[in-house]
Each structure stands twice: as structure tokens, then as C-alpha cells.
Amino acid sequence: GENVEQHPSTLSVQEGDSAVIKCTYSDSASNYFPWYKQELGKGPQLIIDIRSNVGEKKDQRIAVTLNKTAKHFSLHITETQPEDSAVYFCAANNNNDMRFGAGTRLTVKP
Amino acid sequence: KAGVTQTPRYLIKTRGQQVTLSCSPISGHRSVSWYQQTPGQGLQFLFEYFSETQRNKGNFPGRFSGRQFSNSRSEMNVSTLELGDSALYLCASSFGTRTETQYFGPGTRLLVL
């Protein structure tokens, strides 16, 4: 089955800096990779996703890159703001299963 | 369009009791998946329902069960509660299958004393 590893588990950056979170997956059949943001007391919210036929996708300050050969994908947040502080989860999805990474707690210091 | 709703938001039970949690998916979504989230184990898949049928099941004991109604609303039940069942229970809905984009509800926080 699919196994998703996510690094780092915690990340602290200064406001305005960039943050990068990386995930690796094991199942080469995985073809859909969403990223979720979970704020305290709330459920995970989809922030961006990418499919295996695309190498990069960007939405304002958030971008995701996918390297199918290496089986890893990354979330990039530029110009971080305090409201970006949350736990971020990656997920990898084949047609039968979706597995989540363990999460990254991002803290943006003002 | 309203998001996924879950009730109740918070629940306190004692060991041995049972509990029922409810989830209303986004209108038009037919798949409802349930997850258990704990600090130590992260997001663990419980089961998925589609058109009133359980389609997939995670690795949880039989004390955890669920069902889905004709309007796609879903309930999950945990019987004979244990202390380790304390967790945030999340429901997610998607249009077709859980391999498509899933949208999560706010969760039900269960505390077992």
C-alpha cells in the first residue's frame, strides 16, 4: 500500500520568509496529491492540489511541485504571514487509497 | 454551498459507553469518509461510505461502525468506549470516491474518561 513521509515535523520561520514542506510517497500509481491546512480547533482545509500530469502548480503565495521520478512533492509558501501558522498535511492518492503524511506544524513569527 | 457539518462538536463519555457521531456532507457529494485524528497517530482512515454501502475500511476494531442514509448523511458509532478512543473524529465528503478531492468537516472531539 501507499506510504507517505512528510518532513519536517515542525518548522519555524520569520514573517516574510519562505517555508518549504516535503513529502515522499512509495506507490508509483499515485496520481493525485492534495495539501491541507489545519488550524487549531478546525478540520483540515484543502489549500492546493496537483495531479500527476503536472509538474508545478501555483496559487498566489502557495505553490506545489511534483517530481514523479523521485516520488516526492513539495509545498512552497512565500512571503509567510502569521496567519499561515497551522499544521499542514500532504496526501498521496492512487485510485484505491488516500494516505496522509504525519503533518508539519508551521509557526510564522511576526 | 454549505460545507461539511458534524455534530456534536464536543463529547465527553466514560469507558464502556457507546457514542454516535453524525456527518452531513456537502450537497451532491455521495462519498463520506471518516478519520480518527490523534497527536500520536495522525490521520487514520476508519471507513468510507458511498450510496449507503461501506466501500472501504481501515484497520480499526469492530467496535467502530458506521452507516450512510439515502440522503448521504452518515453516522459512525463506537461501542464499549476505551480511553484510547479519545480523539478528533473527522468526516470528509467527496463527489465520487475518496480518491477524489475530499472536503473535511470541523470534527467531533471525543473525550473518554
XYZ file of N, CA and C in Angstrom, chain B residues 9-112:
312
model
N -20.060 18.803 18.306
C -18.684 19.242 18.168
C -17.803 18.709 19.292
N -18.382 18.555 20.452
C -17.634 18.054 21.607
C -18.492 17.040 22.360
N -17.789 16.070 22.920
C -18.499 14.983 23.600
C -17.601 14.413 24.687
N -18.177 14.208 25.857
C -17.452 13.549 26.945
C -18.220 12.299 27.327
N -17.532 11.177 27.320
C -18.137 9.890 27.667
C -17.234 9.176 28.668
N -17.759 8.131 29.259
C -16.950 7.306 30.157
C -16.721 5.947 29.520
N -15.682 5.290 29.991
C -15.331 3.962 29.459
C -16.534 3.033 29.493
N -16.671 2.240 28.448
C -17.761 1.279 28.377
C -19.020 1.795 27.702
N -19.144 3.125 27.640
C -20.321 3.677 26.974
C -20.172 3.572 25.465
N -21.228 3.927 24.762
C -21.151 3.991 23.312
C -21.493 5.409 22.864
N -21.112 5.732 21.640
C -21.325 7.079 21.144
C -21.666 7.028 19.655
N -22.499 7.959 19.219
C -22.854 8.088 17.812
C -22.542 9.499 17.347
N -21.796 9.592 16.272
C -21.431 10.885 15.694
C -22.101 11.023 14.334
N -22.431 12.251 13.981
C -23.168 12.479 12.747
C -22.405 13.394 11.805
N -22.587 13.160 10.507
C -21.910 13.960 9.481
C -22.871 14.224 8.334
N -22.985 15.480 7.951
C -23.765 15.839 6.767
C -22.798 16.336 5.696
N -22.737 15.661 4.553
C -21.767 16.042 3.520
C -22.225 17.264 2.745
N -21.334 17.745 1.918
C -21.668 18.831 1.004
C -22.767 18.326 0.065
N -23.718 19.188 -0.233
C -24.828 18.800 -1.095
C -24.307 18.273 -2.426
N -24.799 17.095 -2.826
C -24.362 16.494 -4.085
C -23.235 15.497 -3.926
N -22.547 15.547 -2.790
C -21.476 14.585 -2.545
C -22.076 13.271 -2.063
N -21.575 12.178 -2.615
C -22.132 10.877 -2.284
C -21.192 10.024 -1.431
N -19.932 10.432 -1.362
C -18.960 9.669 -0.583
C -18.689 10.374 0.737
N -18.731 9.609 1.803
C -18.388 10.126 3.125
C -17.346 9.209 3.738
N -16.240 9.809 4.152
C -15.172 9.057 4.808
C -14.996 9.558 6.221
N -14.610 8.659 7.093
C -14.380 9.001 8.496
C -12.909 8.753 8.842
N -12.354 9.672 9.637
C -10.968 9.564 10.070
C -10.896 9.816 11.580
N -9.928 9.166 12.190
C -9.600 9.443 13.585
C -8.278 10.192 13.603
N -8.249 11.301 14.311
C -7.005 12.081 14.396
C -6.560 12.177 15.842
N -5.350 11.705 16.097
C -4.736 11.808 17.424
C -3.341 12.373 17.269
N -2.806 12.995 18.323
C -1.460 13.567 18.209
C -0.412 12.531 17.837
N -0.557 11.335 18.337
C 0.467 10.327 18.098
C 0.350 9.600 16.774
N -0.858 9.418 16.284
C -1.088 8.592 15.095
C -1.485 9.385 13.865
N -1.699 10.673 14.005
C -2.075 11.455 12.830
C -3.471 11.112 12.358
N -3.672 11.214 11.050
C -4.984 10.945 10.447
C -5.065 9.469 10.066
N -5.951 8.765 10.715
C -6.133 7.348 10.439
C -7.509 7.116 9.813
N -7.523 6.439 8.682
C -8.750 6.179 7.954
C -9.588 5.118 8.658
N -10.847 5.421 8.887
C -11.758 4.473 9.528
C -12.560 3.692 8.493
N -13.366 4.386 7.731
C -14.144 3.751 6.668
C -14.733 4.802 5.737
N -15.189 4.297 4.589
C -15.810 5.154 3.584
C -17.167 4.561 3.202
N -18.144 5.439 3.048
C -19.464 5.035 2.585
C -19.806 5.750 1.297
N -20.444 5.012 0.407
C -20.871 5.563 -0.875
C -22.208 4.913 -1.205
N -23.193 5.736 -1.467
C -24.534 5.224 -1.784
C -24.986 4.167 -0.788
N -24.837 4.507 0.485
C -25.329 3.689 1.597
C -24.562 2.385 1.800
N -23.451 2.211 1.107
C -22.672 0.978 1.209
C -21.268 1.301 1.689
N -20.756 0.482 2.591
C -19.378 0.663 3.016
C -18.461 0.194 1.895
N -17.632 1.088 1.418
C -16.804 0.763 0.260
C -15.381 0.396 0.654
N -14.882 1.029 1.699
C -13.530 0.730 2.161
C -13.512 0.793 3.677
N -12.585 0.076 4.255
C -12.483 0.044 5.713
C -11.025 0.068 6.116
N -10.725 0.850 7.129
C -9.376 0.895 7.662
C -9.164 -0.194 8.688
N -8.034 -0.109 9.360
C -7.645 -1.152 10.299
C -8.072 -0.784 11.724
N -9.339 -0.793 11.972
C -9.886 -0.496 13.294
C -10.745 -1.665 13.745
N -10.868 -1.860 15.080
C -11.671 -2.984 15.569
C -13.153 -2.816 15.252
N -13.875 -3.911 15.394
C -15.288 -3.939 15.067
C -16.144 -3.038 15.938
N -15.554 -2.505 17.024
C -16.313 -1.568 17.870
C -16.659 -0.289 17.097
N -15.906 -0.051 16.056
C -16.145 1.133 15.215
C -17.017 0.711 14.031
N -18.140 1.333 13.878
C -19.029 1.000 12.775
C -19.659 2.271 12.241
N -20.270 2.167 11.103
C -20.898 3.345 10.520
C -22.046 2.962 9.626
N -22.710 3.970 9.135
C -23.749 3.746 8.140
C -23.992 5.041 7.386
N -24.631 4.909 6.259
C -24.969 6.083 5.458
C -26.426 5.982 5.041
N -27.088 7.100 5.064
C -28.503 7.155 4.736
C -28.696 7.559 3.272
N -29.926 7.454 2.829
C -30.215 7.728 1.416
C -29.922 9.177 1.026
N -29.908 10.079 2.001
C -29.587 11.484 1.691
C -28.081 11.759 1.829
N -27.290 10.698 1.935
C -25.828 10.735 2.042
C -25.317 11.110 3.426
N -26.174 11.514 4.315
C -25.735 11.761 5.691
C -25.208 10.461 6.281
N -24.208 10.604 7.135
C -23.575 9.406 7.681
C -23.460 9.508 9.192
N -23.460 8.376 9.828
C -23.208 8.289 11.261
C -22.115 7.267 11.504
N -21.337 7.507 12.546
C -20.420 6.472 12.986
C -20.694 6.201 14.466
N -20.496 4.975 14.839
C -20.782 4.530 16.197
C -19.546 3.853 16.771
N -19.272 4.163 18.002
C -18.194 3.464 18.710
C -18.810 2.857 19.961
N -18.705 1.558 20.086
C -19.271 0.887 21.250
C -18.162 0.561 22.241
N -18.553 0.306 23.454
C -17.625 -0.070 24.519
C -16.386 0.816 24.490
N -16.591 2.084 24.703
C -15.517 3.065 24.601
C -14.343 2.743 25.504
N -13.146 3.016 24.967
C -11.900 2.868 25.725
C -11.227 4.236 25.811
N -10.328 4.367 26.789
C -9.641 5.649 26.958
C -8.921 6.063 25.668
N -8.384 5.088 24.968
C -7.633 5.361 23.749
C -8.488 5.833 22.589
N -9.786 5.804 22.754
C -10.677 6.295 21.705
C -10.797 7.816 21.727
N -10.238 8.436 22.741
C -10.251 9.902 22.803
C -9.504 10.450 21.600
N -10.164 11.270 20.822
C -9.574 11.744 19.572
C -10.498 12.770 18.934
N -10.004 13.354 17.854
C -10.838 14.185 16.991
C -11.305 13.295 15.845
N -12.600 13.179 15.676
C -13.153 12.357 14.603
C -13.608 13.275 13.471
N -13.009 13.056 12.334
C -13.244 13.922 11.177
C -14.019 13.179 10.110
N -14.917 13.899 9.511
C -15.690 13.377 8.398
C -15.287 14.177 7.168
N -15.180 13.511 6.036
C -14.848 14.197 4.789
C -15.780 13.711 3.691
N -16.202 14.593 2.851
C -17.068 14.185 1.745
C -16.390 14.486 0.417
N -16.737 13.691 -0.571
C -16.269 13.926 -1.932
C -17.372 13.530 -2.889
N -17.232 13.981 -4.120
C -18.324 13.757 -5.068
C -18.469 12.276 -5.415
N -17.329 11.660 -5.774
C -17.400 10.280 -6.225
C -16.773 9.301 -5.263
N -15.461 9.324 -5.217
C -14.746 8.414 -4.336
C -13.806 9.222 -3.457
N -13.270 8.580 -2.437
C -12.374 9.324 -1.546
C -11.015 9.529 -2.175
N -10.807 8.964 -3.358
C -9.580 9.255 -4.073
C -9.688 10.573 -4.826
N -10.855 11.148 -4.844
C -11.030 12.485 -5.384
C -10.842 13.501 -4.259
N -10.974 14.749 -4.580
C -10.785 15.799 -3.581
C -11.783 15.604 -2.441
N -11.262 15.575 -1.224
C -12.094 15.430 -0.052
C -12.181 16.752 0.681
N -13.344 17.028 1.215
C -13.585 18.252 1.985
C -13.981 17.829 3.395
N -13.235 18.369 4.353
C -13.412 17.936 5.739
C -14.370 18.837 6.507
N -15.029 18.209 7.461
C -15.821 18.951 8.427
C -14.939 19.417 9.571
N -15.523 20.112 10.552
C -14.746 20.646 11.673
C -14.355 19.584 12.694
N -15.002 18.420 12.628
C -14.656 17.345 13.543
C -15.503 17.313 14.808
N -15.520 16.163 15.425
C -16.117 15.976 16.749
C -14.999 15.555 17.683
N -14.805 16.346 18.731
C -13.763 15.987 19.701
C -14.382 15.134 20.787
N -13.923 13.911 20.895
C -14.435 12.951 21.870
C -13.411 12.756 22.980
N -13.865 12.906 24.177
C -13.013 12.639 25.343
C -13.643 11.494 26.123
N -12.862 10.448 26.342
C -13.332 9.293 27.104
C -12.636 9.290 28.453
